[in-house]
mmCIF file of C-alpha atoms in Angstrom:
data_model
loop_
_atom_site.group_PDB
_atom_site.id
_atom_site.type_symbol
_atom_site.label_atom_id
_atom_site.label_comp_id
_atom_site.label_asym_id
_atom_site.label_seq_id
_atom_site.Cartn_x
_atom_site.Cartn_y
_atom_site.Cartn_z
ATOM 1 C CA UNK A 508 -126.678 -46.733 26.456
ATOM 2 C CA UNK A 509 -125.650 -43.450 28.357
ATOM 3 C CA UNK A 510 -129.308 -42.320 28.572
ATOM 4 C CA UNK A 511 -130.601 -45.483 30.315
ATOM 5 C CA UNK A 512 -127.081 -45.688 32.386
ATOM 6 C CA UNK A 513 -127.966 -41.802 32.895
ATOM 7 C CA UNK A 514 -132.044 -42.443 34.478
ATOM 8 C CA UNK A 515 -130.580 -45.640 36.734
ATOM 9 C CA UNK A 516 -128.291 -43.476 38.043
ATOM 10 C CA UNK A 517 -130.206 -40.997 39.079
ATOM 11 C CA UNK A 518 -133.080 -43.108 40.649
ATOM 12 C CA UNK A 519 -130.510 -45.190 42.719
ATOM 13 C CA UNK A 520 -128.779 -41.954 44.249
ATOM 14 C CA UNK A 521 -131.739 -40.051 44.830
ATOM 15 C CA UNK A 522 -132.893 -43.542 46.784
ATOM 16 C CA UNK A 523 -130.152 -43.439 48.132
ATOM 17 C CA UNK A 524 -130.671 -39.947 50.081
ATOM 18 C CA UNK A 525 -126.792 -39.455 49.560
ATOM 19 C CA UNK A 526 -126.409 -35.613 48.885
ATOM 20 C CA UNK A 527 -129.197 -36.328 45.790
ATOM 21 C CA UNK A 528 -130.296 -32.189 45.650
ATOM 22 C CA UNK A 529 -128.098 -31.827 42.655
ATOM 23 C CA UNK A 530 -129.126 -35.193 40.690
ATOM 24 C CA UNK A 531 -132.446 -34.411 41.130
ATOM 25 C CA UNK A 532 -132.055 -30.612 40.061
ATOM 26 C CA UNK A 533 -129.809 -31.880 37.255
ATOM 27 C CA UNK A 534 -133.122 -34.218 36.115
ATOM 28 C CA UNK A 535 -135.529 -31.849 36.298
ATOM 29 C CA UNK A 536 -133.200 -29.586 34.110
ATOM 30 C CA UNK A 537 -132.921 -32.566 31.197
ATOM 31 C CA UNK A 538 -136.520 -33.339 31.539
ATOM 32 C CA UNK A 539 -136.481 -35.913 33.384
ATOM 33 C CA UNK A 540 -138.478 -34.915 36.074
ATOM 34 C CA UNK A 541 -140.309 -32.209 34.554
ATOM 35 C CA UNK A 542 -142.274 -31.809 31.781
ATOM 36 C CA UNK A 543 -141.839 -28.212 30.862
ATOM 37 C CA UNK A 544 -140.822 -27.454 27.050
ATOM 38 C CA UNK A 545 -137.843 -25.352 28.045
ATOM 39 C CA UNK A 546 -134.423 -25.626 30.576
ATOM 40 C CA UNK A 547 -135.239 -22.197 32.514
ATOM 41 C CA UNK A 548 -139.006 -23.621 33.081
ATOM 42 C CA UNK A 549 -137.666 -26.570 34.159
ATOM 43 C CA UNK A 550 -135.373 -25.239 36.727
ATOM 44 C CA UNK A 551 -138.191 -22.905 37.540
ATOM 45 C CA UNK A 552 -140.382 -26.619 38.320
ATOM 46 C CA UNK A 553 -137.528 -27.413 40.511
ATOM 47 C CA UNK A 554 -137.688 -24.840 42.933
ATOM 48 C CA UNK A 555 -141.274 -24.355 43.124
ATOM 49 C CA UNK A 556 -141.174 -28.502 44.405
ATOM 50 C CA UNK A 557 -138.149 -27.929 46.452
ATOM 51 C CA UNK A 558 -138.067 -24.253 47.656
ATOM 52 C CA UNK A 559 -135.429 -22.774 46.019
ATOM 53 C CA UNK A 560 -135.229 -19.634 44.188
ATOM 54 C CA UNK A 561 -133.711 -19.255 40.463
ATOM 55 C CA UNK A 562 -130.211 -19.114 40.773
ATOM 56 C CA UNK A 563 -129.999 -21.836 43.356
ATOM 57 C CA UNK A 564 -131.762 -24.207 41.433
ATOM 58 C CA UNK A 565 -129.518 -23.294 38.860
ATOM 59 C CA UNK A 566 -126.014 -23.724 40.751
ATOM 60 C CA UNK A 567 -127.539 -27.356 42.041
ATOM 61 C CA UNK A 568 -128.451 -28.084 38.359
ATOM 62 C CA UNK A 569 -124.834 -27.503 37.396
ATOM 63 C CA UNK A 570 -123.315 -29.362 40.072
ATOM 64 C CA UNK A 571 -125.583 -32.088 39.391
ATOM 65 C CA UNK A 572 -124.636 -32.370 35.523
ATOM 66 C CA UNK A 573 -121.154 -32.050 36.123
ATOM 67 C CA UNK A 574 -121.303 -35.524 38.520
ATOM 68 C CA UNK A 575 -123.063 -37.245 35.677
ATOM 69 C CA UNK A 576 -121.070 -35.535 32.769
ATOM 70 C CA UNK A 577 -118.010 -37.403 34.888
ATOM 71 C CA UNK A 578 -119.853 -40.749 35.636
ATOM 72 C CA UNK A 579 -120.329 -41.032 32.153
ATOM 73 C CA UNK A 580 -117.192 -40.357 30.573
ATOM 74 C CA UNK A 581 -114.937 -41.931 33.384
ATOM 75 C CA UNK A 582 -116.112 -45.596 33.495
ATOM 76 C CA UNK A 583 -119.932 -46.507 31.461
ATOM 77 C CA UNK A 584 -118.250 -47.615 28.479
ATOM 78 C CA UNK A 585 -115.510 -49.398 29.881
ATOM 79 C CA UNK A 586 -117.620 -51.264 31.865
ATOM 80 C CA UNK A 587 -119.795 -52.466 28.902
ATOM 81 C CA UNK A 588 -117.687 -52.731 25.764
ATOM 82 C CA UNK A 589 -118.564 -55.148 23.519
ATOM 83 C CA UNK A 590 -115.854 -58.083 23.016
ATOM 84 C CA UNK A 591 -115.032 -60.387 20.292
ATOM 85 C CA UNK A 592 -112.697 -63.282 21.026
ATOM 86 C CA UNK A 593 -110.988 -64.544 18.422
ATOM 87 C CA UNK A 594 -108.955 -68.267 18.732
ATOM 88 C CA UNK A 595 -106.378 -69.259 15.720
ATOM 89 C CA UNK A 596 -105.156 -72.774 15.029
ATOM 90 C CA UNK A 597 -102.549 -74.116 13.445
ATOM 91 C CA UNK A 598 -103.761 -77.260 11.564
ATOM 92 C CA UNK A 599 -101.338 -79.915 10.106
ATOM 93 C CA UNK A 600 -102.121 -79.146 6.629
ATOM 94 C CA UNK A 601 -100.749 -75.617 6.888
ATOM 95 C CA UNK A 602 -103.941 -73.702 7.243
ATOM 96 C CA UNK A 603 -105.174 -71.838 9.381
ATOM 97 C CA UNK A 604 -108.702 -72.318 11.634
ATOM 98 C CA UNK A 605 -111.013 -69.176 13.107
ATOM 99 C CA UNK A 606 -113.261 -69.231 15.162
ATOM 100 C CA UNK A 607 -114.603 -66.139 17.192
ATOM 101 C CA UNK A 608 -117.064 -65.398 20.002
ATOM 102 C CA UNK A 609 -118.628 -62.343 21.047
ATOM 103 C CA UNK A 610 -120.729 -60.839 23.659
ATOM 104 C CA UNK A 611 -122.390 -57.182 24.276
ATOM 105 C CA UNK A 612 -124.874 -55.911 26.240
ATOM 106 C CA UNK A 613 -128.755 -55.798 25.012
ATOM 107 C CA UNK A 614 -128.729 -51.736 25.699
ATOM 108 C CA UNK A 615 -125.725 -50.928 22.944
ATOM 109 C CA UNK A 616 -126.587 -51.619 19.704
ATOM 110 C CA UNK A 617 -123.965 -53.556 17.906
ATOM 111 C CA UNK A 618 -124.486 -54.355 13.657
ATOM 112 C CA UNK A 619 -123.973 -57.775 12.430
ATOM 113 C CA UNK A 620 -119.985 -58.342 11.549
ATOM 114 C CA UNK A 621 -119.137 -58.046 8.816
ATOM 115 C CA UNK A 622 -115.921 -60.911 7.466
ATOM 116 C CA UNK A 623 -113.724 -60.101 4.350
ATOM 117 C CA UNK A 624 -110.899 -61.093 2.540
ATOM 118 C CA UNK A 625 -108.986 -59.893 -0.601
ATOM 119 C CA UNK A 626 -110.316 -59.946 -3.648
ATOM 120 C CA UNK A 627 -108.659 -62.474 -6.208
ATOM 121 C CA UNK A 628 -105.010 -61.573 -7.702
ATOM 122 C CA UNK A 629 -101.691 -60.288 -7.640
ATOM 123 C CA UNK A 630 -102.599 -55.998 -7.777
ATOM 124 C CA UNK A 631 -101.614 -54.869 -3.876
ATOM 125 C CA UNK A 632 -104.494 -52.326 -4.511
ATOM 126 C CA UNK A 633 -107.074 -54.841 -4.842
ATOM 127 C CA UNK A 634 -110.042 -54.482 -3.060
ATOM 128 C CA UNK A 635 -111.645 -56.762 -0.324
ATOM 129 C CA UNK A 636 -114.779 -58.698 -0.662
ATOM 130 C CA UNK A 637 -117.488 -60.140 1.623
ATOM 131 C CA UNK A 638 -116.445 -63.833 2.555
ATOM 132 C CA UNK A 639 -118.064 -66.875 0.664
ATOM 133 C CA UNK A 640 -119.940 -68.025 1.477
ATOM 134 C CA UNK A 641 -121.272 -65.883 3.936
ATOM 135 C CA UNK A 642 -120.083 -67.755 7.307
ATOM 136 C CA UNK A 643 -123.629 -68.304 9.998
ATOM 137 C CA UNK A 644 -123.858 -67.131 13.464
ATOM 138 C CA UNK A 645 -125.779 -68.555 16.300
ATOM 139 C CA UNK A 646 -129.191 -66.174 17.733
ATOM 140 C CA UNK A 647 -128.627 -64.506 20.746
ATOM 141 C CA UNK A 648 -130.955 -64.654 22.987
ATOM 142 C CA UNK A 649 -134.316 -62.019 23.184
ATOM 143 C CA UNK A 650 -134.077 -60.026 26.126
ATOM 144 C CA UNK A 651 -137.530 -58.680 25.470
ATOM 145 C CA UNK A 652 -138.264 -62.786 26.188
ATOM 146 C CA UNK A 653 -136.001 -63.381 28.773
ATOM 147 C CA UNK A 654 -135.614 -59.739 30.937
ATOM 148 C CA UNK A 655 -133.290 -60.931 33.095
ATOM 149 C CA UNK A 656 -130.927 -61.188 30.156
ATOM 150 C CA UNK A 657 -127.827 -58.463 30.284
ATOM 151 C CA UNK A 658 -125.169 -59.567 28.113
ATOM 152 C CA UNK A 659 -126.007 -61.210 24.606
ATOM 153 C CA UNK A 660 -123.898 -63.451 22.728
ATOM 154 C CA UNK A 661 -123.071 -65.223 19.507
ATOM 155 C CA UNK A 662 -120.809 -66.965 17.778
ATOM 156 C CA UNK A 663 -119.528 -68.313 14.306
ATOM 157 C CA UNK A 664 -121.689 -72.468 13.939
ATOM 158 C CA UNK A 665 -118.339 -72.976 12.841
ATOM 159 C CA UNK A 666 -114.880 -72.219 12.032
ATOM 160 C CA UNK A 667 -113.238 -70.645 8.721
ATOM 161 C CA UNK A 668 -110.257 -72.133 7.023
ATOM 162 C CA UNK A 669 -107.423 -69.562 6.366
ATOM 163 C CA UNK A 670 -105.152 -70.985 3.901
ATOM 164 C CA UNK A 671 -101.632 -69.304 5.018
ATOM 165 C CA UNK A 672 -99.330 -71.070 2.232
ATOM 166 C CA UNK A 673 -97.672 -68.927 -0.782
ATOM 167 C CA UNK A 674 -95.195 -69.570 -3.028
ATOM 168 C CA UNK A 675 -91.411 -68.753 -2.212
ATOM 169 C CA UNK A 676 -92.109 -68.675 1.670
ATOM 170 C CA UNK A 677 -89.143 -71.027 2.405
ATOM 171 C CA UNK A 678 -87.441 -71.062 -0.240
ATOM 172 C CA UNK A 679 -83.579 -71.265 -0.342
ATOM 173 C CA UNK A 680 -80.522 -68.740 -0.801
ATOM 174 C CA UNK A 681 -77.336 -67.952 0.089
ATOM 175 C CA UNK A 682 -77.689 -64.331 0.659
ATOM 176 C CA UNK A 683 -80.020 -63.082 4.068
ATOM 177 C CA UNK A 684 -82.929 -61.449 2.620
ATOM 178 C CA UNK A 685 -85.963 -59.980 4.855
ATOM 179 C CA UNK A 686 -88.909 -62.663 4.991
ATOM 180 C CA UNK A 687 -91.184 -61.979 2.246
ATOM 181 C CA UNK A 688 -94.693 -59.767 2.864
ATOM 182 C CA UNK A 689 -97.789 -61.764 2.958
ATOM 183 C CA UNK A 690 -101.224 -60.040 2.195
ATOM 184 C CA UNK A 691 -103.419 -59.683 4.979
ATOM 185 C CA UNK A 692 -105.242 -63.122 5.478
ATOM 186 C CA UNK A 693 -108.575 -61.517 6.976
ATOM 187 C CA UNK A 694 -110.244 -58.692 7.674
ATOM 188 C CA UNK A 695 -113.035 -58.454 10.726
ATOM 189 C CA UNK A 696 -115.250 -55.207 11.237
ATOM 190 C CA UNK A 697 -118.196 -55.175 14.318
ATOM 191 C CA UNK A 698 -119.796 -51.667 13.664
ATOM 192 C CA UNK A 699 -122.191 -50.317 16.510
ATOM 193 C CA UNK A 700 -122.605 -47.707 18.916
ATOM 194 C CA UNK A 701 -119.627 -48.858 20.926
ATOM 195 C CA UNK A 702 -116.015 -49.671 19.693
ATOM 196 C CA UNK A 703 -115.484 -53.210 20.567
ATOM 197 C CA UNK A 704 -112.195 -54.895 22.123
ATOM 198 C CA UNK A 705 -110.661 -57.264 20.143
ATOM 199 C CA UNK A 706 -109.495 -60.214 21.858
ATOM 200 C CA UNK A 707 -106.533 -62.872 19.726
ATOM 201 C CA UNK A 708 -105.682 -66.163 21.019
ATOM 202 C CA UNK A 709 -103.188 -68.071 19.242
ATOM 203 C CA UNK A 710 -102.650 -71.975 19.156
ATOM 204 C CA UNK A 711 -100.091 -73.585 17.819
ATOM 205 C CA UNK A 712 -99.915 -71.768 14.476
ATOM 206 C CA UNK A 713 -98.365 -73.176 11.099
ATOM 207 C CA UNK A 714 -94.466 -73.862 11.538
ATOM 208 C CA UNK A 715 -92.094 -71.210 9.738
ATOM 209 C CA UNK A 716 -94.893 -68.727 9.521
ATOM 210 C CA UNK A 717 -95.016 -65.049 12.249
ATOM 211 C CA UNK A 718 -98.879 -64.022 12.443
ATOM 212 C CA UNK A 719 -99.797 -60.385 13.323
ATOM 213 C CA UNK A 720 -103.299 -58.387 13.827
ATOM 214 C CA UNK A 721 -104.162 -54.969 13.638
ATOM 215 C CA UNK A 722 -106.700 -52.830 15.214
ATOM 216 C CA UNK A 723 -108.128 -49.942 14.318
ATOM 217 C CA UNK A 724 -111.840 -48.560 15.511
ATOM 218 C CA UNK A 725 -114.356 -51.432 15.280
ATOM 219 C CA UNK A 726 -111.795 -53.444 12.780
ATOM 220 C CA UNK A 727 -109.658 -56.055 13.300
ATOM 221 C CA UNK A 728 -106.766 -57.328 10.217
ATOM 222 C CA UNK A 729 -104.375 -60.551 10.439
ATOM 223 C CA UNK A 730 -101.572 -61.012 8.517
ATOM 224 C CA UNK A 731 -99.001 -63.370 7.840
ATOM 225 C CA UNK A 732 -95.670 -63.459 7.134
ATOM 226 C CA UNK A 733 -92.783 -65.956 7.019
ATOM 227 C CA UNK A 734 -90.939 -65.699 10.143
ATOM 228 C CA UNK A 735 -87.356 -66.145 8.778
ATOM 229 C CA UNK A 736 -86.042 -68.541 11.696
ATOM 230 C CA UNK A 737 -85.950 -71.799 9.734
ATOM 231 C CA UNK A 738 -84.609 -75.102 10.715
ATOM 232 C CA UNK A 739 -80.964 -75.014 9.622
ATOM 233 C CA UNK A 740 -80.540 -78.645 9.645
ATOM 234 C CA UNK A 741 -82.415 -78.149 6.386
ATOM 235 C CA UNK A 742 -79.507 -75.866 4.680
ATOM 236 C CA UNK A 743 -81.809 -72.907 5.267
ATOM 237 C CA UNK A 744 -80.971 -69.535 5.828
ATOM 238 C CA UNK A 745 -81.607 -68.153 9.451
ATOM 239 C CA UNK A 746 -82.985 -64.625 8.290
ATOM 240 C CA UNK A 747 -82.642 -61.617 11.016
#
């Protein structure tokens, strides 16, 4: 991604005419506009095209790799990170739908995702396991077919079913007691060259129940957990 953000750079300043003496040393002295097999050879090529002697060619080289060392790190991958949008609904029957959408750009290369949950049982060490069955994305497009392509996009052909219910969640007592912890429901991971941004939209999610997510890197965890404000009208306790 940097290294073709790095060459479109360079061509649009240096058509630009806008003070482009250190871009262009600064690609002569990666080899971009030089051929020679090492950097002082390169700088050498440099000032034999544009009449400089070593150390000048040097000092606009520097200057030159400093502008793109700060174009690079300041705003490139903000501009093009990868998004997944995820949308949760409540459904009537206390469970819980996903669906999720996301879009990258054709230059960073982003992995299939990968969707887990936790393995069968009671053990709080257990380990998580690839979904079944194995939920299907739509194709995004080929921008080797269509070149005018920038941003790609897929998306689950349809939604999983969380089921959010467990035993005890609203049950009664006379004593306030903290809401009960709920295994994680979910877990999402998008590996790639870029960490993606993880986008959660919520909708109407299953009564009595507080959902939460957690990010980390390219991974993305939701949990659920009673949310102790139940209907008193019930004879419920109203947990803090």
């Amino acid at each position: 991604m940097a290294f073709n953000r790095l060459q479109a750079r360079i061509l649009e300043t240096i058509d630009s005419n806008d003070d482009a003496l250190p871009i262009q040393a600064a690609a002569y002295s990666l080899g971009l506009a030089s051929a020679a097999t090492t950097h002082l050879d390169r700088l050498n090529d440099f000032g034999a095209d544009h009449g400089f002697e070593a150390r000048q060619a040097r000092r606009h080289s520097d200057q030159g790799l400093k502008r793109l060392a700060h174009l690079i790190a300041s705003n490139w991958t903000t501009q093009t990170t990868p998004e997944c949008r995820i949308y949760l609904t409540g459904q009537p029957d206390q469970h819980l739908e996903l669906h999720l959408h996301c879009t990258w750009p054709w230059f960073i290369d982003m992995k299939p995702i990968a969707i887990d949950r936790l393995a069968a049982g009671t053990d709080a060490n257990r380990p998580w396991e690839a979904w079944q069955p194995p939920p299907a994305f739509t194709t995004p497009l080929d921008p080797t077919k269509q070149p005018e392509t920038v941003w790609l996009a897929s998306q689950l052909t349809q939604p999983l079913q969380l089921d959010t219910t467990t035993p005890g969640s609203h049950q009664q007592s006379s004593t306030p007691a903290r809401p009960p912890e709920h295994p994680p429901l979910i877990r999402i991971q998008w590996p790639g060259e870029v960490w993606p941004r993880f986008t959660t939209h919520y909708s109407t999610p299953p009564p009595g129940l507080t959902l939460s997510t957690t990010t980390l890197g390219n991974t993305w965890i939701l949990t659920s957990s009673a949310s102790g404000l139940i209907s008193l009208e019930e004879g419920d306790e109203l947990h803090p």
